[in-house]
Amino acid sequence: MSVVKQKDESKEWYLIGITTGLIITMKHLLVNLFNKKKMITLNYPEEKYEYSPRFKGNHVLTVKKDGSIRCTACMLCATNCPAECITIKASEHPDAQVEKYPISYEIDMLRCVFCGFCEEACPVDAVRLGPEWQTPGLNGSNFTYDINHLAYRPALKGGVASIVDDQDRHKAGI
Amino acid sequence: MLKCTINGVALEVKPGTTIIEAMNNNAQRIAHYCWHPGLSVAGVCRLCMVEIQGNPRVQIACNTMVTEGMVINNTSDKVKDAVKWGLDFHLINHPLDCPVCDQAGECGLQDQYMEYGQYDSEMAEKKQKKHKVVDLGPTVVLDSERCILCSRCVRFTDEVSKTNELGIFNRGDHAEIGTHAGKPLDNKYSLNTVDICPVGALTSKDFRFKQRVWYLKDSETVCNGCSTGCNVKVYFNKEGLFRVKPIYNAEVNGHWMCDEGRDTYKFVNLGARLTKAYQFVSGTWIENYAGAAAKVAGANLKSAKAEEIGLVLTGQHTVEEYESIVSTFVNTFKTKNIFHWVNNKESFESFDGILLRGDKNPNTKGLLQVLEKHGINASWSQLEEGLKSKKIKHLVVAGPENTFVYPDLEQKMQLFLTAENLVVLTAAKTPALEAYKGSNKITAIPLKTYIEKDGTFINFQGRAQKFKKATTVVSEALTLSDAATLMAGQDLQLHVASPREVLVAEHIRADQVHLESRTKNEFVFNRGRL
Ligand code: SF4
Ligand code: SF4
Ligand code: SF4
Ligand code: SF4
Ligand code: FES
């Protein structure tokens, strides 16, 4: 590779550049010291940044009014997932109106690219990408999330209900 | 012959041909639900609309005969509009369960909607509720809401299986498919109704919810369920095989196949298979590679006396394999003790009048032909006697892969286990062997099933049907020919495809660089030294 050096007069006067840089740094230091409210860094983990509610973080499986899982195991999310990280096993539901539900729904979070395509593909608003993004774990197996974790983890306080209501839908005859 | 023009293409058809048949035989697309080439004409779905020159209105193609000089088209806006609103009527009460519906991905309604529909429904009324998940019988589940009342299933039980279980009950938008009281849909061909149902109203209990159809690949092969040799398609993916469906062959099976044949994928899947070779030496089972085990077994046979060796064959392997193993035994091991294991002697010749035959082996004819060619006429009683009197000490058994149709498997295995040195070539797990607690030497070598190899089956008519490998389930398994080659002491010739073979001529770009010409660094070569 050949590098062509540009002979530029202004580049010779590097002292100006260094001083400008130092002034900016000092300005931030002084502002941070005397006016903590304007500080842009956070004392993580005591303080946390507030992300937009639309942030695509860890998945949540939504639940119905009675707390059972909404997902109908149609596998559209798994089909749409570019990372192929969703594994679903479907089964016959005892209620003929529901017909099909997942007996296992697993997302391999280490393969997930948080693109949100699963959320977009879902016809019944059963999978969402939630705002949660801090997910420490001790080893790889901790990152394969199953139904229990996706729908009923403690942080979700018994499950997130969807605004789309099946019962209302059925009553309206749709 | 009658001359007609369909969509601008001049055709000649036999008198008595309907327009839809003429179109179907000449690769013209036409929307239809109720017409099926294997059933009578019902003309109820009103989707197969065509415009005939001289007729003011569109007409259905399935119930209109072609006449001399007819000019037909089904691509005009008038036809498209008729189909579109016909479809809207079909969908008035349709639940659109696609996410939970097993048919999604191969559904007639979805296909036609994408091709002709694409409207917003103009119905404001509530949908009519009907029965869901109705248990029709041991094999089929009905969802009345999804049914479009095309009556194909009813005509099937009426005309093909002749069992008349299904009917349409009630009228208007209450009309539903159902069975007569106390008579479930239970016949040997019931799953054909699932195939011909253009929507997801009839679903197979066996396949229900196992896979979405778009995850499955398919491959054509010959069913190995019985000596009829129906032409079928198997559906599989990397997890294994999931279902079998018939494909049309006028000479063998027409459009149909039996329910038993649809189970022939079960013994192919990993759970039922022997995946490694095992040798039973001095009381314990030792795992081995299939090829290595076959070589050891062959060496043992070579050192044995010719009259002490025996071979048992079933009608479950391909002609090529029989040829290879029989000629190995005749030429290398110099024995003609080759026995034909018949599984169900009593019902061997039976036939149910439609497809099912009593001979539950796909290739009995092939086996008999090969045996005859090599002049072999050993009888089963000779084997029994030989084993009893210890005249036959080394026995090689090429066991059945479809063990479900071998009710005598256990009993025959006990007989074979009396041989001092038993080599069992089998695709299936064999509990009788695992339970063995004796002092005889046993070798179990995994074989490939019909899905995993190329070959030929000769069916009851004497028709040789070639089929190709669909997929691999047990990668270490051998074909019977491989096993014969290894037992004869030779090595397998693995065919390594050259890039030229893989890149078939028509796929090669004109400027494609072949690997050989790349031995020099082409880049440097063209540009000169850097
Ligand atoms: S966010 Fe994207 S990668 Fe992750 S599970 Fe959903 S579709 Fe797959
Ligand atoms: S989460 Fe949604 S898209 Fe995925 S299987 Fe369940 S219902 Fe289908
Ligand atoms: S029959 Fe077809 S359109 Fe109806 S729910 Fe099933 S897949 Fe969807
Ligand atoms: S169940 Fe299927 S085949 Fe039978 S009438 Fe209904 S749509 Fe047609
Ligand atoms: S296919 Fe002609 S009316 Fe149904």
XYZ file of C-alpha atoms and ligand atoms in Angstrom:
740
model
C 0.000 0.000 0.000
C 1.327 3.356 -0.848
C 0.534 6.360 1.321
C 0.821 9.791 -0.091
C 1.755 12.415 2.446
C -0.014 15.660 1.970
C 2.141 18.653 2.419
C -0.228 21.016 4.113
C 1.045 24.122 5.866
C -1.601 24.071 8.574
C -0.675 20.471 9.581
C 2.787 21.695 10.556
C 1.302 23.828 13.341
C 0.155 20.869 15.483
C 0.412 22.820 18.705
C -2.791 24.666 17.834
C -4.632 21.388 17.378
C -3.405 19.970 20.686
C -4.345 23.085 22.599
C -7.850 23.114 21.097
C -8.299 19.508 22.195
C -7.094 20.249 25.717
C -9.446 23.199 26.020
C -12.441 21.023 25.140
C -11.397 18.383 27.682
C -10.842 20.950 30.416
C -14.208 22.558 29.674
C -15.994 19.236 30.196
C -13.979 18.539 33.357
C -14.888 21.859 34.860
C -18.548 21.618 33.870
C -18.758 18.121 35.345
C -17.052 19.205 38.560
C -19.193 22.247 39.222
C -22.457 21.333 37.489
C -23.181 17.628 37.937
C -26.592 17.864 36.261
C -24.988 18.524 32.907
C -22.694 15.498 33.121
C -23.201 13.165 30.150
C -21.762 9.963 31.674
C -23.688 7.861 34.181
C -22.648 6.098 37.355
C -23.572 2.686 36.008
C -24.943 0.424 37.495
C -26.433 2.657 40.171
C -27.783 4.970 37.509
C -29.240 3.682 34.311
C -29.985 5.266 31.006
C -33.630 5.567 30.096
C -34.097 4.125 26.625
C -37.007 4.777 24.341
C -40.001 2.507 25.079
C -39.625 1.183 21.547
C -36.167 -0.152 22.298
C -35.728 -3.682 20.957
C -34.415 -5.657 23.897
C -35.180 -9.078 25.322
C -38.265 -10.844 24.050
C -41.532 -11.056 25.907
C -44.275 -13.549 25.129
C -47.590 -11.913 25.865
C -50.418 -13.659 27.686
C -54.200 -13.782 27.445
C -56.613 -12.518 30.081
C -56.476 -15.822 31.919
C -52.705 -15.743 31.977
C -52.178 -18.505 29.432
C -49.790 -17.999 26.580
C -51.075 -16.105 23.510
C -48.826 -17.694 20.982
C -50.607 -20.067 18.606
C -47.440 -21.790 17.455
C -47.875 -20.686 13.859
C -44.083 -20.506 13.504
C -44.169 -17.362 11.436
C -41.655 -15.753 13.782
C -39.343 -18.732 13.437
C -39.758 -18.585 9.663
C -39.044 -14.886 9.526
C -36.115 -14.939 11.946
C -32.906 -14.304 9.995
C -30.767 -15.827 12.746
C -32.879 -19.005 12.938
C -32.803 -18.828 16.703
C -36.452 -19.582 17.515
C -37.448 -23.205 18.115
C -41.098 -24.034 18.623
C -42.857 -27.320 19.281
C -46.577 -27.186 18.632
C -49.278 -29.299 20.173
C -53.036 -29.809 20.198
C -54.797 -27.524 22.700
C -57.639 -29.065 24.724
C -59.887 -26.114 23.781
C -61.043 -26.498 20.186
C -61.340 -22.727 19.769
C -57.634 -22.343 20.501
C -56.667 -25.536 18.725
C -52.903 -25.147 18.636
C -50.376 -23.871 21.149
C -46.664 -24.200 21.786
C -45.507 -26.751 24.325
C -42.042 -25.393 23.944
C -40.869 -22.046 22.662
C -37.198 -21.312 22.894
C -35.109 -18.383 21.734
C -31.372 -18.677 21.621
C -30.509 -15.148 22.718
C -26.864 -15.490 21.808
C -27.809 -15.966 18.172
C -30.559 -13.352 18.154
C -29.644 -10.125 16.412
C -32.565 -8.162 17.950
C -33.889 -7.215 14.558
C -37.514 -7.438 15.661
C -38.617 -9.393 12.607
C -40.298 -11.951 14.883
C -42.401 -9.223 16.418
C -43.393 -7.976 12.985
C -44.289 -11.430 11.706
C -46.500 -12.432 14.600
C -50.173 -12.283 13.559
C -51.497 -12.268 17.130
C -49.134 -9.897 18.933
C -47.727 -12.786 20.947
C -44.056 -11.965 20.810
C -42.564 -8.550 21.466
C -39.144 -7.163 22.002
C -39.198 -5.560 25.422
C -37.184 -2.727 26.937
C -34.991 -5.042 29.010
C -31.419 -5.145 27.870
C -29.206 -6.074 30.816
C -29.030 -9.844 30.784
C -26.029 -11.242 32.583
C -25.616 -15.002 32.632
C -23.025 -17.481 33.759
C -22.821 -19.701 30.723
C -24.295 -20.226 27.271
C -27.225 -22.328 28.406
C -28.533 -19.422 30.462
C -29.273 -17.656 27.225
C -31.723 -20.129 25.759
C -34.950 -18.600 27.015
C -37.990 -20.848 27.327
C -41.685 -20.054 27.797
C -41.281 -19.759 31.534
C -38.712 -17.060 31.159
C -40.141 -15.328 28.110
C -43.677 -15.001 29.454
C -43.501 -15.310 33.207
C -40.134 -13.998 34.381
C -40.460 -12.031 37.665
C -39.857 -8.694 35.980
C -43.042 -9.139 33.937
C -45.170 -9.521 37.094
C -47.336 -12.390 35.887
C -47.199 -11.679 32.194
C -47.821 -8.866 29.753
C -51.318 -8.861 28.286
C -51.869 -7.817 24.705
C -54.292 -5.070 23.796
C -55.793 -7.290 21.123
C -58.457 -9.322 22.898
C -59.525 -12.692 21.556
C -62.785 -12.814 23.440
C -63.898 -9.464 22.089
C -62.824 -10.560 18.663
C -64.870 -13.752 18.902
C -67.902 -11.835 20.177
C -67.685 -9.509 17.216
C -67.655 -12.576 15.038
C -64.315 -11.954 13.426
C -60.116 -35.272 -32.682
C -61.647 -31.894 -32.020
C -59.880 -28.639 -32.730
C -60.195 -25.831 -30.208
C -58.306 -22.750 -29.117
C -57.592 -22.152 -25.470
C -56.006 -18.854 -24.482
C -54.779 -18.428 -28.048
C -53.153 -21.862 -28.250
C -54.575 -24.207 -30.878
C -55.181 -27.676 -29.408
C -56.555 -31.001 -30.536
C -58.466 -33.004 -27.980
C -60.421 -36.256 -27.921
C -64.214 -35.966 -28.164
C -65.730 -36.019 -24.690
C -62.931 -34.042 -23.077
C -64.042 -31.304 -20.742
C -62.459 -27.870 -21.024
C -60.736 -28.216 -17.652
C -59.184 -31.551 -18.687
C -57.943 -30.028 -21.916
C -56.394 -27.163 -19.989
C -54.949 -29.406 -17.307
C -53.350 -31.738 -19.851
C -51.804 -28.820 -21.693
C -50.244 -27.029 -18.767
C -52.751 -24.182 -18.723
C -53.547 -22.761 -15.323
C -57.120 -22.634 -14.153
C -58.530 -22.035 -10.699
C -60.587 -24.930 -9.360
C -61.572 -26.632 -6.111
C -64.204 -29.266 -6.701
C -62.837 -30.819 -9.877
C -60.315 -33.602 -9.351
C -59.013 -35.702 -12.226
C -59.648 -38.901 -10.265
C -63.242 -38.135 -9.299
C -66.529 -37.412 -11.000
C -67.555 -33.867 -11.876
C -69.587 -31.961 -9.290
C -69.457 -28.390 -10.578
C -70.158 -26.848 -7.182
C -67.291 -24.474 -6.492
C -67.925 -22.225 -9.511
C -64.326 -21.176 -9.654
C -63.261 -22.731 -12.943
C -64.863 -19.976 -14.991
C -64.001 -19.602 -18.677
C -65.243 -17.370 -21.424
C -66.375 -19.159 -24.570
C -66.642 -17.136 -27.742
C -70.286 -16.742 -28.715
C -71.594 -17.284 -25.177
C -72.740 -14.145 -23.436
C -71.847 -15.396 -19.946
C -68.876 -17.123 -18.395
C -69.243 -20.844 -17.882
C -67.624 -23.527 -15.720
C -64.867 -25.458 -17.445
C -65.212 -28.689 -15.496
C -68.691 -29.509 -16.744
C -68.479 -28.200 -20.309
C -67.315 -30.473 -23.122
C -65.050 -29.141 -25.789
C -66.804 -28.871 -29.148
C -65.342 -28.399 -32.611
C -63.897 -24.937 -33.133
C -64.482 -23.710 -29.588
C -62.530 -20.570 -28.686
C -61.954 -20.448 -24.951
C -60.099 -18.143 -22.628
C -59.736 -17.768 -18.900
C -57.436 -14.768 -18.798
C -59.915 -12.020 -19.655
C -60.937 -9.454 -17.064
C -64.458 -10.820 -17.127
C -63.260 -14.254 -16.033
C -60.886 -12.833 -13.453
C -63.679 -10.769 -11.975
C -65.979 -13.788 -11.833
C -63.337 -15.841 -10.029
C -62.540 -13.023 -7.662
C -66.103 -12.589 -6.440
C -66.667 -16.323 -6.466
C -63.797 -16.498 -4.058
C -65.378 -13.841 -1.874
C -68.428 -16.073 -1.515
C -66.216 -18.975 -0.461
C -64.610 -16.805 2.148
C -67.804 -15.338 3.635
C -67.806 -17.777 6.518
C -64.229 -18.895 6.283
C -62.435 -18.338 9.585
C -59.013 -17.539 8.099
C -57.262 -19.621 10.705
C -54.112 -19.726 8.612
C -51.765 -19.384 11.611
C -53.122 -22.546 13.215
C -54.176 -24.268 10.011
C -52.026 -27.148 8.826
C -52.855 -26.448 5.199
C -51.292 -22.988 5.208
C -48.595 -22.879 2.590
C -50.302 -25.388 0.301
C -53.849 -24.099 0.610
C -56.108 -23.593 -2.401
C -57.766 -20.565 -0.838
C -54.459 -18.856 -0.157
C -53.197 -19.616 -3.658
C -56.303 -18.427 -5.462
C -56.620 -15.377 -3.252
C -53.110 -14.318 -4.170
C -53.771 -14.986 -7.826
C -57.334 -13.710 -8.305
C -58.663 -12.311 -5.041
C -56.722 -9.461 -3.496
C -59.926 -7.645 -2.574
C -61.136 -6.287 0.719
C -64.085 -8.329 1.855
C -67.424 -6.591 1.429
C -69.169 -8.630 4.094
C -70.296 -6.778 7.211
C -72.187 -9.755 8.704
C -70.807 -11.988 11.435
C -69.230 -15.204 10.330
C -71.233 -18.375 10.733
C -69.781 -20.546 13.511
C -69.476 -24.253 12.903
C -67.815 -27.220 14.555
C -64.077 -27.201 15.009
C -61.705 -30.090 15.642
C -64.276 -32.797 14.907
C -62.866 -36.256 15.332
C -63.991 -38.022 12.162
C -62.202 -41.295 12.764
C -58.850 -42.791 13.661
C -56.918 -40.838 11.049
C -58.711 -37.621 10.135
C -59.799 -34.443 11.934
C -62.412 -32.112 10.449
C -62.769 -28.367 10.857
C -66.188 -27.493 9.401
C -65.566 -23.762 9.392
C -62.709 -24.104 6.959
C -64.605 -26.432 4.627
C -65.679 -24.905 1.331
C -68.092 -27.757 0.592
C -66.406 -28.794 -2.604
C -67.590 -32.372 -1.906
C -64.357 -33.963 -3.077
C -64.073 -35.973 0.126
C -67.669 -37.151 -0.156
C -67.157 -38.238 -3.748
C -63.945 -40.016 -2.750
C -65.649 -42.195 -0.151
C -68.460 -42.772 -2.609
C -66.502 -43.561 -5.749
C -63.040 -44.737 -4.782
C -63.070 -46.314 -1.353
C -66.781 -47.173 -1.793
C -67.305 -46.931 1.935
C -69.722 -43.962 1.874
C -68.905 -42.657 5.326
C -68.984 -38.961 4.545
C -71.886 -36.788 3.559
C -73.011 -33.174 3.538
C -75.578 -32.438 6.241
C -77.967 -29.473 6.613
C -78.528 -26.679 4.120
C -77.274 -23.241 3.146
C -74.670 -21.741 5.396
C -75.389 -24.466 7.962
C -74.183 -27.145 5.597
C -71.399 -29.235 7.053
C -69.405 -32.310 6.173
C -69.948 -35.142 8.601
C -70.204 -38.862 9.065
C -73.385 -40.827 9.480
C -74.208 -41.575 13.101
C -72.014 -44.257 14.573
C -69.993 -44.675 11.397
C -66.569 -43.070 11.690
C -64.416 -42.349 8.680
C -62.426 -45.514 9.006
C -61.208 -47.163 5.864
C -57.853 -48.140 4.444
C -57.757 -45.124 2.125
C -59.155 -42.429 4.418
C -56.102 -40.174 4.317
C -56.584 -39.548 0.605
C -59.440 -37.262 1.633
C -56.881 -35.109 3.426
C -54.768 -34.900 0.274
C -57.628 -33.915 -1.985
C -59.226 -31.456 0.419
C -58.195 -28.167 -1.202
C -58.319 -26.362 2.143
C -57.386 -27.234 5.702
C -60.779 -28.687 6.620
C -59.527 -32.244 6.726
C -56.198 -32.738 8.447
C -54.243 -35.867 9.173
C -53.999 -36.802 12.850
C -50.565 -38.171 12.258
C -49.135 -35.057 10.613
C -51.154 -32.456 12.506
C -48.974 -29.690 13.939
C -45.745 -31.631 13.466
C -44.273 -29.207 10.927
C -45.240 -26.240 8.851
C -45.241 -27.393 5.265
C -42.799 -24.766 4.098
C -40.099 -26.332 6.244
C -40.349 -29.567 4.282
C -38.539 -30.638 1.153
C -39.979 -33.369 -1.013
C -38.630 -36.093 -3.197
C -40.294 -38.695 -5.373
C -39.850 -42.359 -4.635
C -41.677 -45.692 -4.631
C -43.635 -46.764 -1.568
C -42.213 -49.829 0.104
C -45.377 -50.731 1.984
C -46.542 -53.515 -0.302
C -45.954 -55.125 -3.671
C -48.182 -52.622 -5.493
C -45.353 -50.095 -5.426
C -47.353 -46.866 -5.412
C -45.500 -43.798 -6.642
C -45.146 -41.411 -3.742
C -43.593 -38.219 -2.568
C -41.833 -38.179 0.792
C -41.588 -34.954 2.758
C -38.581 -34.443 4.963
C -36.207 -31.967 6.495
C -33.116 -32.258 8.623
C -35.135 -33.572 11.565
C -36.325 -36.576 9.584
C -39.314 -37.616 7.508
C -42.793 -36.369 8.231
C -45.281 -37.606 5.681
C -45.867 -39.496 2.472
C -48.283 -38.494 -0.288
C -49.194 -40.229 -3.544
C -48.218 -38.992 -6.982
C -50.090 -39.832 -10.136
C -49.160 -42.912 -12.092
C -51.970 -44.195 -14.275
C -50.481 -47.703 -14.541
C -49.765 -48.323 -10.880
C -51.745 -46.365 -8.332
C -53.691 -43.697 -10.193
C -54.049 -40.738 -7.854
C -54.260 -42.636 -4.589
C -52.374 -44.609 -1.994
C -53.364 -46.538 1.111
C -53.086 -45.388 4.724
C -50.608 -48.128 5.633
C -48.202 -46.842 3.017
C -48.236 -43.455 4.680
C -46.680 -44.988 7.775
C -43.665 -46.194 5.847
C -41.697 -43.125 6.854
C -41.804 -44.084 10.521
C -39.212 -46.818 10.402
C -36.850 -44.521 8.493
C -36.573 -41.932 11.249
C -33.682 -41.994 13.630
C -35.565 -43.290 16.666
C -36.305 -46.630 15.018
C -32.893 -47.137 13.436
C -29.753 -49.046 14.143
C -27.109 -46.345 13.864
C -23.876 -48.180 14.599
C -22.556 -51.663 14.072
C -22.408 -53.883 17.148
C -20.538 -57.106 17.729
C -21.511 -59.555 20.446
C -18.302 -61.162 21.576
C -18.001 -63.261 24.741
C -21.100 -61.882 26.407
C -20.834 -58.158 25.696
C -21.833 -55.848 22.895
C -18.971 -53.874 21.369
C -19.645 -50.844 19.182
C -17.864 -50.722 15.865
C -17.901 -48.905 12.556
C -20.300 -50.443 10.066
C -17.671 -50.927 7.362
C -15.134 -52.432 9.756
C -17.715 -54.809 11.186
C -18.696 -55.934 7.678
C -15.051 -56.639 6.818
C -14.545 -58.722 9.955
C -17.746 -60.642 9.252
C -16.601 -61.261 5.670
C -13.212 -62.537 6.792
C -14.959 -64.997 9.140
C -17.128 -66.250 6.295
C -14.143 -66.697 3.992
C -12.437 -68.995 6.439
C -15.615 -71.081 6.827
C -16.639 -74.082 4.746
C -18.956 -73.176 1.865
C -21.777 -75.539 2.871
C -21.834 -74.089 6.394
C -22.737 -70.607 5.130
C -26.287 -69.430 4.637
C -27.951 -66.191 3.537
C -31.497 -65.094 4.323
C -33.101 -62.385 2.174
C -36.383 -60.517 2.497
C -38.262 -58.783 -0.300
C -37.442 -55.355 1.091
C -34.279 -54.444 -0.767
C -33.540 -53.269 -4.277
C -32.780 -55.406 -7.298
C -29.261 -53.981 -7.538
C -28.554 -54.977 -3.953
C -29.858 -58.521 -4.446
C -27.706 -58.916 -7.522
C -24.650 -57.754 -5.646
C -25.088 -59.831 -2.489
C -26.291 -62.982 -4.243
C -23.395 -62.947 -6.686
C -20.990 -62.360 -3.773
C -22.326 -65.429 -1.995
C -22.403 -67.561 -5.124
C -19.016 -66.503 -6.504
C -16.915 -65.565 -3.466
C -18.327 -67.769 -0.728
C -19.332 -70.526 -3.193
C -22.647 -71.243 -1.526
C -26.160 -71.576 -2.884
C -27.774 -71.680 0.562
C -29.813 -68.581 -0.070
C -33.249 -68.522 1.533
C -36.275 -66.342 0.949
C -37.952 -65.202 4.181
C -41.674 -64.856 3.503
C -43.376 -62.838 6.229
C -47.063 -63.620 5.848
C -47.499 -66.756 3.800
C -51.255 -67.070 4.360
C -52.253 -63.659 3.045
C -49.430 -63.296 0.532
C -51.646 -63.421 -2.533
C -54.561 -61.410 -1.165
C -55.721 -58.166 -2.770
C -58.388 -55.742 -1.571
C -59.512 -54.709 -5.054
C -58.130 -51.169 -4.893
C -54.412 -51.031 -4.153
C -53.455 -52.996 -1.056
C -51.778 -56.326 -1.570
C -51.076 -59.052 0.970
C -47.432 -59.249 -0.004
C -46.061 -56.522 2.236
C -42.712 -56.379 0.454
C -42.046 -53.951 -2.377
C -39.663 -56.179 -4.259
C -40.545 -59.872 -3.883
C -40.619 -60.167 -7.690
C -37.152 -58.651 -7.925
C -35.755 -61.041 -5.372
C -37.290 -64.072 -7.081
C -35.908 -62.949 -10.447
C -32.376 -62.592 -9.082
C -32.566 -65.940 -7.291
C -33.801 -67.601 -10.454
C -31.037 -66.021 -12.497
C -28.429 -67.551 -10.199
C -30.174 -70.923 -10.158
C -31.010 -70.858 -6.473
C -33.867 -72.963 -5.188
C -33.126 -73.564 -1.511
C -36.303 -73.931 0.545
C -37.046 -72.530 3.985
C -37.265 -75.999 5.550
C -33.687 -76.615 4.447
C -32.614 -73.651 6.543
C -34.580 -74.798 9.582
C -33.110 -78.270 9.286
C -29.607 -76.969 8.660
C -29.743 -74.805 11.765
C -31.126 -77.654 13.854
C -28.515 -80.163 12.758
C -25.771 -77.492 12.988
C -25.010 -77.957 9.313
C -25.400 -74.226 8.776
C -23.093 -72.455 11.204
C -22.604 -69.065 9.612
C -25.776 -67.224 8.794
C -26.123 -63.805 7.195
C -29.585 -62.242 7.451
C -30.604 -59.160 5.487
C -33.529 -58.243 7.701
C -36.597 -56.211 6.848
C -36.537 -52.429 7.241
C -40.290 -52.212 7.661
C -40.449 -54.426 10.731
C -44.121 -53.552 11.353
C -45.172 -55.899 8.571
C -43.064 -58.767 9.909
C -45.171 -60.205 12.728
C -42.905 -63.263 12.773
C -39.763 -61.163 13.334
C -39.208 -62.155 16.950
C -39.818 -65.830 16.336
C -37.583 -65.935 13.245
C -34.822 -64.092 15.086
C -34.856 -66.760 17.785
C -34.419 -69.312 15.017
C -31.508 -67.403 13.450
C -29.865 -66.988 16.862
C -29.225 -70.717 16.974
C -26.508 -70.211 14.339
C -23.003 -70.091 15.750
C -22.058 -66.981 13.851
C -24.929 -64.689 12.982
C -24.540 -61.547 10.916
C -27.687 -59.403 10.892
C -27.821 -56.637 8.320
C -30.723 -54.469 9.324
C -31.966 -50.917 9.275
C -34.180 -51.363 12.327
C -33.375 -51.776 15.983
C -33.908 -55.415 16.847
C -34.905 -56.041 20.472
C -34.530 -59.809 20.040
C -30.821 -59.350 19.430
C -30.308 -56.955 22.313
C -31.924 -59.400 24.716
C -29.705 -62.278 23.594
C -27.776 -63.988 26.358
C -25.955 -66.902 24.784
C -22.526 -67.832 23.599
C -22.970 -67.453 19.831
C -21.225 -64.746 17.911
C -23.468 -61.962 16.582
C -22.745 -58.976 14.381
C -25.381 -56.328 13.717
C -24.656 -53.965 10.836
C -26.839 -50.921 10.037
C -28.396 -50.775 6.579
C -29.841 -47.902 4.617
C -33.568 -47.691 4.006
C -35.293 -47.132 0.668
C -35.269 -43.367 1.259
C -31.498 -43.287 1.459
C -30.445 -45.095 -1.694
C -30.954 -45.335 -5.426
C -32.421 -48.538 -6.756
C -35.184 -50.477 -8.472
C -38.240 -52.245 -7.086
C -40.133 -54.703 -9.262
C -43.794 -54.655 -8.303
C -46.406 -57.397 -8.542
C -47.033 -56.605 -12.232
C -43.354 -57.112 -13.012
C -42.953 -53.380 -13.588
C -39.470 -52.181 -12.688
C -39.645 -48.802 -10.964
C -36.443 -46.879 -10.443
C -36.142 -44.396 -7.618
C -33.521 -42.014 -6.367
C -32.118 -41.279 -2.955
C -34.092 -38.607 -1.116
C -32.015 -37.869 1.951
C -29.641 -39.432 4.460
C -30.816 -40.291 7.942
C -28.121 -42.608 9.280
C -24.913 -41.526 7.648
C -22.948 -44.590 8.641
C -25.417 -47.134 7.308
C -24.456 -49.321 4.342
C -26.507 -50.466 1.411
C -26.691 -54.210 0.933
C -24.351 -53.821 -2.052
C -21.813 -51.967 0.096
C -22.048 -54.692 2.716
C -21.560 -57.384 0.045
C -18.504 -55.608 -1.368
C -16.957 -55.230 2.069
C -17.713 -58.801 3.055
C -16.062 -60.002 -0.128
C -12.934 -58.259 1.146
C -12.945 -55.379 -1.317
C -12.993 -51.707 -0.477
C -15.799 -49.352 -1.287
C -15.245 -47.087 -4.239
C -16.423 -43.721 -3.088
C -17.403 -41.539 -5.963
C -15.852 -38.139 -5.564
C -17.563 -35.717 -7.887
C -15.306 -33.416 -9.836
C -16.234 -29.760 -9.995
C -17.078 -30.175 -13.657
C -19.712 -32.765 -12.785
C -21.236 -30.614 -10.116
C -21.283 -27.549 -12.311
C -23.481 -29.065 -14.971
C -22.693 -27.706 -18.414
C -25.736 -25.463 -18.682
C -24.996 -23.799 -15.378
C -21.461 -22.826 -16.304
C -21.000 -19.227 -17.248
C -19.042 -18.603 -20.408
C -16.309 -16.849 -18.474
C -16.199 -19.392 -15.612
C -12.664 -20.302 -14.536
C -12.177 -24.016 -13.913
C -10.271 -25.204 -10.914
C -7.545 -26.884 -12.976
C -6.667 -23.695 -14.750
C -6.374 -22.054 -11.402
C -3.294 -23.994 -10.360
C -1.350 -20.942 -11.443
C -2.262 -17.743 -9.756
C -4.345 -16.392 -12.554
C -4.237 -12.907 -11.218
C -0.459 -12.741 -11.221
C -0.353 -14.628 -14.481
C -2.522 -12.094 -16.311
C -1.009 -8.994 -14.880
C 2.627 -9.884 -14.851
C 4.725 -9.576 -11.706
C 3.778 -6.939 -9.236
S -35.243 -10.341 17.017
Fe -34.685 -11.065 14.966
S -33.006 -12.504 15.334
Fe -34.009 -12.182 17.314
S -35.506 -13.821 17.488
Fe -36.575 -12.083 16.596
S -36.406 -12.389 14.380
Fe -34.891 -13.713 15.327
S -44.988 -15.889 18.666
Fe -46.458 -15.210 17.134
S -45.432 -15.621 15.179
Fe -44.341 -16.801 16.727
S -45.325 -18.805 16.701
Fe -46.329 -17.620 18.283
S -48.129 -16.742 17.263
Fe -46.710 -17.416 15.654
S -57.904 -23.446 4.802
Fe -56.374 -22.120 3.862
S -57.212 -20.052 4.042
Fe -58.357 -21.377 5.437
S -57.326 -21.202 7.405
Fe -56.414 -22.943 6.370
S -54.648 -22.124 5.282
Fe -55.921 -20.392 5.844
S -63.844 -31.224 3.808
Fe -62.409 -30.522 2.228
S -62.729 -31.988 0.550
Fe -64.473 -32.197 1.899
S -66.027 -30.825 1.072
Fe -64.901 -29.677 2.627
S -63.325 -28.607 1.515
Fe -64.064 -30.219 0.164
S -63.950 -26.958 -10.551
Fe -65.549 -26.422 -11.878
S -67.091 -25.827 -10.532
Fe -65.531 -26.490 -9.167
